[in-house]
XYZ file of C-alpha atoms in Angstrom:
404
model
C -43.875 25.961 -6.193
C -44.902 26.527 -2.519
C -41.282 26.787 -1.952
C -40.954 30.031 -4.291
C -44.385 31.473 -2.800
C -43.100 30.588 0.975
C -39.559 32.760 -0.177
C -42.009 35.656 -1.766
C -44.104 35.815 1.507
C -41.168 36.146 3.520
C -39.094 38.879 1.332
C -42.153 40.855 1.388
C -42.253 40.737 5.261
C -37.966 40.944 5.554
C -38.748 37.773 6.947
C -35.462 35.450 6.758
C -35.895 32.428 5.293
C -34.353 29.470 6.537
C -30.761 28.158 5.324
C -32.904 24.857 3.955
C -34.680 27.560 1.896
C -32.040 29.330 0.782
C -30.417 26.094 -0.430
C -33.168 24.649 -1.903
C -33.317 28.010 -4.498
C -29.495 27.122 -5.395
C -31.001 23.558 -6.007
C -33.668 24.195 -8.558
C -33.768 23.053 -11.932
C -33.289 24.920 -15.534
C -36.498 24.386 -16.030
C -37.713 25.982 -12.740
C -35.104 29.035 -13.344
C -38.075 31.392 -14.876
C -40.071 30.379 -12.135
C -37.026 31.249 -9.584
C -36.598 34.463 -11.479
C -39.933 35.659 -11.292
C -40.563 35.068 -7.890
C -37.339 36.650 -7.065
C -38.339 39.515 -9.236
C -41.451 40.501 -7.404
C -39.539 41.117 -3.983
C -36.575 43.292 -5.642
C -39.821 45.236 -7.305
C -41.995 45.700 -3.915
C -38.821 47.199 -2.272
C -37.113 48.672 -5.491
C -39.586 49.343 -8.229
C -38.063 48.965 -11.692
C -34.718 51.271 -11.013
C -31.085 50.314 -11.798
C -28.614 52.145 -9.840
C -25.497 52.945 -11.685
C -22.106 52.384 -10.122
C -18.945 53.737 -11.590
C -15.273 52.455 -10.736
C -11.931 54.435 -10.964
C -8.942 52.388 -9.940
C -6.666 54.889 -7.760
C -3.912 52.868 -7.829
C -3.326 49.571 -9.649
C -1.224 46.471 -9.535
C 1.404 45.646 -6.904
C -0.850 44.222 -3.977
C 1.412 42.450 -1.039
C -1.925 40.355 -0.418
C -2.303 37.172 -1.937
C -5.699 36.604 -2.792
C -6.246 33.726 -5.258
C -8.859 35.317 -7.140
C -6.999 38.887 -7.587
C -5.110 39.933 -10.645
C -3.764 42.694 -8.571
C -1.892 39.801 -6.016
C 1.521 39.692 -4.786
C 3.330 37.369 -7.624
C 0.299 37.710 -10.164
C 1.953 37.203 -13.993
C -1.630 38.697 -15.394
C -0.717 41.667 -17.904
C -2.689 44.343 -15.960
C -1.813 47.618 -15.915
C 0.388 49.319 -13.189
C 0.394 52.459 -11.601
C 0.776 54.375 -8.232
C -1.824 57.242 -7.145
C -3.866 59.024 -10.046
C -3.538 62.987 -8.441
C -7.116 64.417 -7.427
C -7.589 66.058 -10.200
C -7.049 62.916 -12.415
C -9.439 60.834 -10.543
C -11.985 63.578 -10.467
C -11.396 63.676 -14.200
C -11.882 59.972 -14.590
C -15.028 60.131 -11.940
C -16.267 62.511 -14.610
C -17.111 60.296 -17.203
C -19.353 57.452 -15.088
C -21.360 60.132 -13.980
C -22.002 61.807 -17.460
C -23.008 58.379 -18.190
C -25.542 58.371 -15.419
C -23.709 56.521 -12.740
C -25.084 58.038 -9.154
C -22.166 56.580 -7.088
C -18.184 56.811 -7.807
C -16.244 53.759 -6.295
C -12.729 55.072 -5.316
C -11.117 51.448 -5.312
C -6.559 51.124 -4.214
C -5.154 48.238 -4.118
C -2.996 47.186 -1.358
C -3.501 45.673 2.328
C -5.130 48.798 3.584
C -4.343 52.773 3.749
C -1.394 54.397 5.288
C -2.603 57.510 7.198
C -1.117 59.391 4.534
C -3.040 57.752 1.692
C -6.190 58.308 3.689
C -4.952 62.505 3.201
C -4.763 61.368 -0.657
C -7.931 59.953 -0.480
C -9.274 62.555 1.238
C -8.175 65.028 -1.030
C -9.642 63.244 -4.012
C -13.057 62.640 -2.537
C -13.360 67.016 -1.836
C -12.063 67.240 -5.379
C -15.074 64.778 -6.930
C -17.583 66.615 -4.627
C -16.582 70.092 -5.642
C -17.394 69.086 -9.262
C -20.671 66.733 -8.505
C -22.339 67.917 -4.985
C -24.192 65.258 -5.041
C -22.315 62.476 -5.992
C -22.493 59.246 -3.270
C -18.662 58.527 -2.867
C -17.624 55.409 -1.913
C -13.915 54.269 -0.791
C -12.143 50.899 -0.616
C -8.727 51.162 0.597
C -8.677 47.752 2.306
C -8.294 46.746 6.089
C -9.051 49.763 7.994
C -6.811 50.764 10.856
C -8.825 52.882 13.979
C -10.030 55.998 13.239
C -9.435 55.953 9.629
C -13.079 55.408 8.212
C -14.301 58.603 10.756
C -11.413 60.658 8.589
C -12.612 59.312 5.049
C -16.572 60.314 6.694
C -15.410 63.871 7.728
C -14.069 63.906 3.877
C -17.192 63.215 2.467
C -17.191 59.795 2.148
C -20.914 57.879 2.150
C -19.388 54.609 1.776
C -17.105 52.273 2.462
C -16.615 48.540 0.686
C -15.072 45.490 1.999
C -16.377 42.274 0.747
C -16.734 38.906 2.639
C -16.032 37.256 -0.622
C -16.390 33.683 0.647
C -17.941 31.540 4.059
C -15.480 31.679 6.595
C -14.839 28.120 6.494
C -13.102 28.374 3.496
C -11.477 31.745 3.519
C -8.266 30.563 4.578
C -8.335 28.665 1.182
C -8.208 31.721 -0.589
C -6.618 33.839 1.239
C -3.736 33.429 3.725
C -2.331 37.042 3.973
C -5.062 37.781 6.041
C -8.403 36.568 7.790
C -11.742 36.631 7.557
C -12.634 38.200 10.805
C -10.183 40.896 9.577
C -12.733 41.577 6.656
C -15.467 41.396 9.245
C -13.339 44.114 11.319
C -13.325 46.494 8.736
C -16.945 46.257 7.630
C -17.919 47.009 11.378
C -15.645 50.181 11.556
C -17.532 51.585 8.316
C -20.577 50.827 10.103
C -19.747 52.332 13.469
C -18.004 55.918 11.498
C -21.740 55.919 9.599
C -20.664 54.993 6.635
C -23.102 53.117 4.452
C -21.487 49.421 4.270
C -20.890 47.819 1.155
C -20.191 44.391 1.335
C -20.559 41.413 -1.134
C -19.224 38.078 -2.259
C -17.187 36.524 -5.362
C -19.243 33.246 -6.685
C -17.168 30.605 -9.147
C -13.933 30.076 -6.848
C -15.240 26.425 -6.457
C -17.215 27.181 -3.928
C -20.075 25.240 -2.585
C -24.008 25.636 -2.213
C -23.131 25.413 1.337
C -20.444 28.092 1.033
C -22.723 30.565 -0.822
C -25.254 30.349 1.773
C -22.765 30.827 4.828
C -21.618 34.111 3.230
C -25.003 35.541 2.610
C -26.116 34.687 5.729
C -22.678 36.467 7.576
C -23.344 39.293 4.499
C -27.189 39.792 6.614
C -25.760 39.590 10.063
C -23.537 42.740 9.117
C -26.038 44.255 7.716
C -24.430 46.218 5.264
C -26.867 48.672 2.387
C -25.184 47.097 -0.419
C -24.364 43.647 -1.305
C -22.044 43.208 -4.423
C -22.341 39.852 -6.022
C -18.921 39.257 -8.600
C -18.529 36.108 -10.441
C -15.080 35.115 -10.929
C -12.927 36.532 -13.470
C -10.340 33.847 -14.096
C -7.077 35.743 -15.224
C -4.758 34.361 -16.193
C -1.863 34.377 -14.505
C -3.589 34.275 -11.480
C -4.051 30.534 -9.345
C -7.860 30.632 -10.101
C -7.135 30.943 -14.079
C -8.625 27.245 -14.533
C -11.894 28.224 -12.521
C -14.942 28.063 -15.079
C -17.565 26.861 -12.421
C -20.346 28.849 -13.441
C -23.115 29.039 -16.287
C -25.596 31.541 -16.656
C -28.406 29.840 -15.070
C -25.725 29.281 -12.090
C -25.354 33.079 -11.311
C -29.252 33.888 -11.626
C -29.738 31.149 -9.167
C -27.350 33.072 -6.539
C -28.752 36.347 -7.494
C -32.019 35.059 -6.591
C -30.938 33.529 -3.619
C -28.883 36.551 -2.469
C -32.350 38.639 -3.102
C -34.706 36.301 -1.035
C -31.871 36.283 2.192
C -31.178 40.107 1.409
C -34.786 41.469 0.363
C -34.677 45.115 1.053
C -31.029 45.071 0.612
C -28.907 46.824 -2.702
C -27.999 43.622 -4.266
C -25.207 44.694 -7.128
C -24.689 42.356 -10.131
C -20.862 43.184 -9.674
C -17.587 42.076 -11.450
C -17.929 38.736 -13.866
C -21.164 39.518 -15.349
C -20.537 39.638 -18.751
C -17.964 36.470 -18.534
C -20.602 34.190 -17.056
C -24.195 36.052 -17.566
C -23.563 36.770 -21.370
C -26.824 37.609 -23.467
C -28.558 36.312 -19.728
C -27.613 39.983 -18.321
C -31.203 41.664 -19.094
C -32.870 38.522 -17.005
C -30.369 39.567 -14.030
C -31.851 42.892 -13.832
C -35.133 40.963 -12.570
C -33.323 40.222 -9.533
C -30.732 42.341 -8.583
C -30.741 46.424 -8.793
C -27.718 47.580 -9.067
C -24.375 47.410 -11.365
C -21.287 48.328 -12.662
C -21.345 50.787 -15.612
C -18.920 50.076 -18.752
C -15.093 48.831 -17.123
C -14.168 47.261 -13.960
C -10.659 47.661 -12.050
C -8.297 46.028 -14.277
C -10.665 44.473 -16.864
C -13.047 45.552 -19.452
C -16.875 46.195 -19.355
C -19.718 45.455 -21.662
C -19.435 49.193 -23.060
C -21.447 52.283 -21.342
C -23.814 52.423 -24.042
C -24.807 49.139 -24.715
C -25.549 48.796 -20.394
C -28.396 51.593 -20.612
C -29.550 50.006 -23.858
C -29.944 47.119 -21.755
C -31.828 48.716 -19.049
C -34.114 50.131 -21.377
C -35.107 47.213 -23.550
C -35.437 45.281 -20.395
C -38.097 47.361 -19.289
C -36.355 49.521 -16.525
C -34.920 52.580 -15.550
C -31.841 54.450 -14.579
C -32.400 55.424 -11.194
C -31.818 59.633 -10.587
C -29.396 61.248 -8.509
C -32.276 62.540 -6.517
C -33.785 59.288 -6.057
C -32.424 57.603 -2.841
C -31.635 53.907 -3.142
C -33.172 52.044 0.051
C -36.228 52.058 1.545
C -37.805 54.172 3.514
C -37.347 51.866 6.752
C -33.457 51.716 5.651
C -32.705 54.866 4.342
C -33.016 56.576 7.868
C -32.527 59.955 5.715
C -28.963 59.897 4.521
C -29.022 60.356 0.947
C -27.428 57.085 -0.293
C -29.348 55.080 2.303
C -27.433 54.524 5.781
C -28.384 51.568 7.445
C -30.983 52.337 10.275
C -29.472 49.694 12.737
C -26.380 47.956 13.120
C -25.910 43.667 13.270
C -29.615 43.145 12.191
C -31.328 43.058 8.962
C -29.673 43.020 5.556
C -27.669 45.427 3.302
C -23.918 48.140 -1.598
C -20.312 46.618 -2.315
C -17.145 44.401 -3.355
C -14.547 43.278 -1.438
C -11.181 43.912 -2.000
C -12.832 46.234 -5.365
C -15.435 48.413 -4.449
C -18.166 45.640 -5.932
C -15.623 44.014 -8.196
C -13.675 41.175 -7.150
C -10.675 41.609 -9.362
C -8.359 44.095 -6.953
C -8.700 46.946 -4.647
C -8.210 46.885 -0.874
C -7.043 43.845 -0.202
C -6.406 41.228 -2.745
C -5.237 34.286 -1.775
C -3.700 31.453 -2.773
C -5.520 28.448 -4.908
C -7.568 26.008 -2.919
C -5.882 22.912 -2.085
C -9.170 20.929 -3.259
C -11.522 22.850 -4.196
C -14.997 21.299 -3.554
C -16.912 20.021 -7.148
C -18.974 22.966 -8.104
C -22.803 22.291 -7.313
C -23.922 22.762 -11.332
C -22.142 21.612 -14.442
C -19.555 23.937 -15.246
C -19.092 26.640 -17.596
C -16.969 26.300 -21.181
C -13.698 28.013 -20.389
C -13.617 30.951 -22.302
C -10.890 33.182 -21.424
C -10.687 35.143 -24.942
C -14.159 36.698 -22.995
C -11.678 38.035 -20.426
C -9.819 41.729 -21.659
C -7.819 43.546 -19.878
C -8.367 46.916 -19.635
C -6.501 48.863 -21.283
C -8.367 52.515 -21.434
C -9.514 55.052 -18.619
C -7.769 55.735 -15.131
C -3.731 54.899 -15.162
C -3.783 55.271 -19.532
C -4.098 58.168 -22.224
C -7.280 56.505 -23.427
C -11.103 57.860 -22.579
C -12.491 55.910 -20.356
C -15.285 53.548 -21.216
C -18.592 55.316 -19.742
């Protein structure tokens, strides 16, 4: 396809394509998908080589979110049977941080939900990151606490911090369909603020909300104007008990398509196969892998992985590798020498992680309500399958070992 070759050229060069481009990869057929995926594959390979970053999430503090985010199981007047708790202690986080990293995660996502920190849960925060670091020097930390107030992310940078998450989550022409507790130039706000304390900014988006193509390519683009190192891509988890519980807009082929498409706008970028991927990419995971080069290892905020093991099984049989905690992540040309890979220039380019959940969607920072009328999803939708959706029910918050 001269389309696909066009796309290749132009990731090779972090050339932008064009939003017809972009569309048009969102528009290919199932029979085209290998096709999409290989081509795809190549650019993620020039700038990445065959490593898999491993991302680890421990949920500081779950449930009871004033926001009102549609997709969120952590919302204000969500009936989803999560668990609920208030602040793990430092040393219980560091405990829980413990476990990803024996499992080879490189990168602990500290992820609280709630509208954004108090001064005083930045101290808590704080305190947690030093505690992480004195066990794991060279651990990347990365916090998402929400909507940052001024002067907040230089305190979470002076505490060690390399990161900071806020996703976009959707185009901003539709935000306020999702979310009416706050905007989207307040989620823009915050990403900026990482950027300008030197935090590495993670930012991403949440595919399957009934969405369109058109949506998906207005975030990505916004996602490369920021420019942020990481871009998480989560795929709806419809809880229920949350308004987006009916929401089954997505097959596998669907989410390749907007991995691909997220990899040819973001080329040199960490794209992060992020919350959802084992609800809606099932035994298509190990194709994923071709395309994006980063995840999630074992459990998510408030629902269950695909267990520890079975994800570096995965890498392996798939023909990759985990990528080493001396390794750094980004290019040379976006590195710019900070180990997790700072971006080298802010508002240009393309950049690791979830809004609202450090990666994954499902709570965290800020958490909508439904969409009056949602748009008809672009490809024919997924079987609902909610018995694929656990709760989790082991790790941070519980008396269980966590799944790593």
């Amino acid at each position: 396809m001269d389309l696909l070759n066009t796309l290749v050229d132009k990731g090779l060069r972090r050339e932008t394509p064009t939003r017809a481009e972009a569309l048009a990869v969102l528009a290919t057929t199932d029979d085209e998908l290998l096709d999409v995926v290989a081509a795809a594959g190549k650019v993620r390979r020039h700038w990445f080589g065959r490593r898999v970053k491993l991302n680890y999430l421990v949920n500081l503090k779950s449930g009871l979110c004033p926001e009102d985010c549609s997709y969120c199981s952590q919302r204000l007047g969500s009936k989803a049977d999560i668990l609920k708790y208030t602040w793990l202690k430092p040393d219980e986080a560091s405990q829980a941080a413990a476990a990803g990293l024996a499992g080879g995660a490189k990168r602990v996502c500290l992820v609280a939900s709630g509208r954004g920190p108090t001064d005083r849960d930045v101290d808590r925060v704080s305190d947690t990151i030093k505690a992480i670091k004195e066990q794991n020097e060279d651990v990347e930390v990365c916090a998402c606490l929400g909507l940052l107030s001024d002067g907040q992310a230089e305190r979470l940078r002076e505490a060690g911090a390399d990161a900071y998450n806020h996703n976009l989550n959707t185009s901003e022409s539709t935000y306020g369909e999702i979310t009416t507790t706050h905007t989207y130039a307040d989620r823009v706000d915050t990403v900026r603020k990482a950027h300008a304390a030197g935090l590495s900014a993670c930012s991403g988006l949440i595919a399957g909300m009934g969405e369109t193509d058109e949506d998906l390519v207005d975030v990505v683009f916004s996602l490369r104007e920021l420019d942020p190192d990481s871009v998480p891509v989560n795929f709806l988890i419809p809880f229920e008990g949350t308004p987006l519980a009916e929401e089954w807009n997505l097959t596998p082929q669907r989410c390749l398509r907007i991995l691909a498409m997220a990899r040819f706008v973001c080329p040199d970028v960490e794209v992060r196969i992020a919350g959802g991927r084992e609800v809606h990419l099932r035994t298509m995971q190990p194709l994923a892998l071709h395309l994006a080069n980063s995840i999630f290892l074992g459990d998510y905020l408030t629902s269950e992985g695909q267990a520890g093991k079975a994800d570096l099984e995965m890498i392996a049989d798939a023909g990759f590798e985990v990528e080493g905690a001396g390794e750094v992540t980004l290019p040379e040309h976006r590195a710019g020498g900070g180990a997790c890979g700072s971006h080298d220039g802010a508002e240009a380019g393309c950049g690791s992680h979830e809004g609202g959940g450090c990666g994954s969607h499902e709570g965290g920072g800020v958490c909508g309500t439904a969409p009056a009328s949602a748009p008809a999803p672009a490809a024919s939708a997924d079987e609902p399958r909610p018995g694929l959706v656990a709760v989790r029910r082991r790790g941070a918050g519980t008396d269980l070992a966590p799944n790593a």
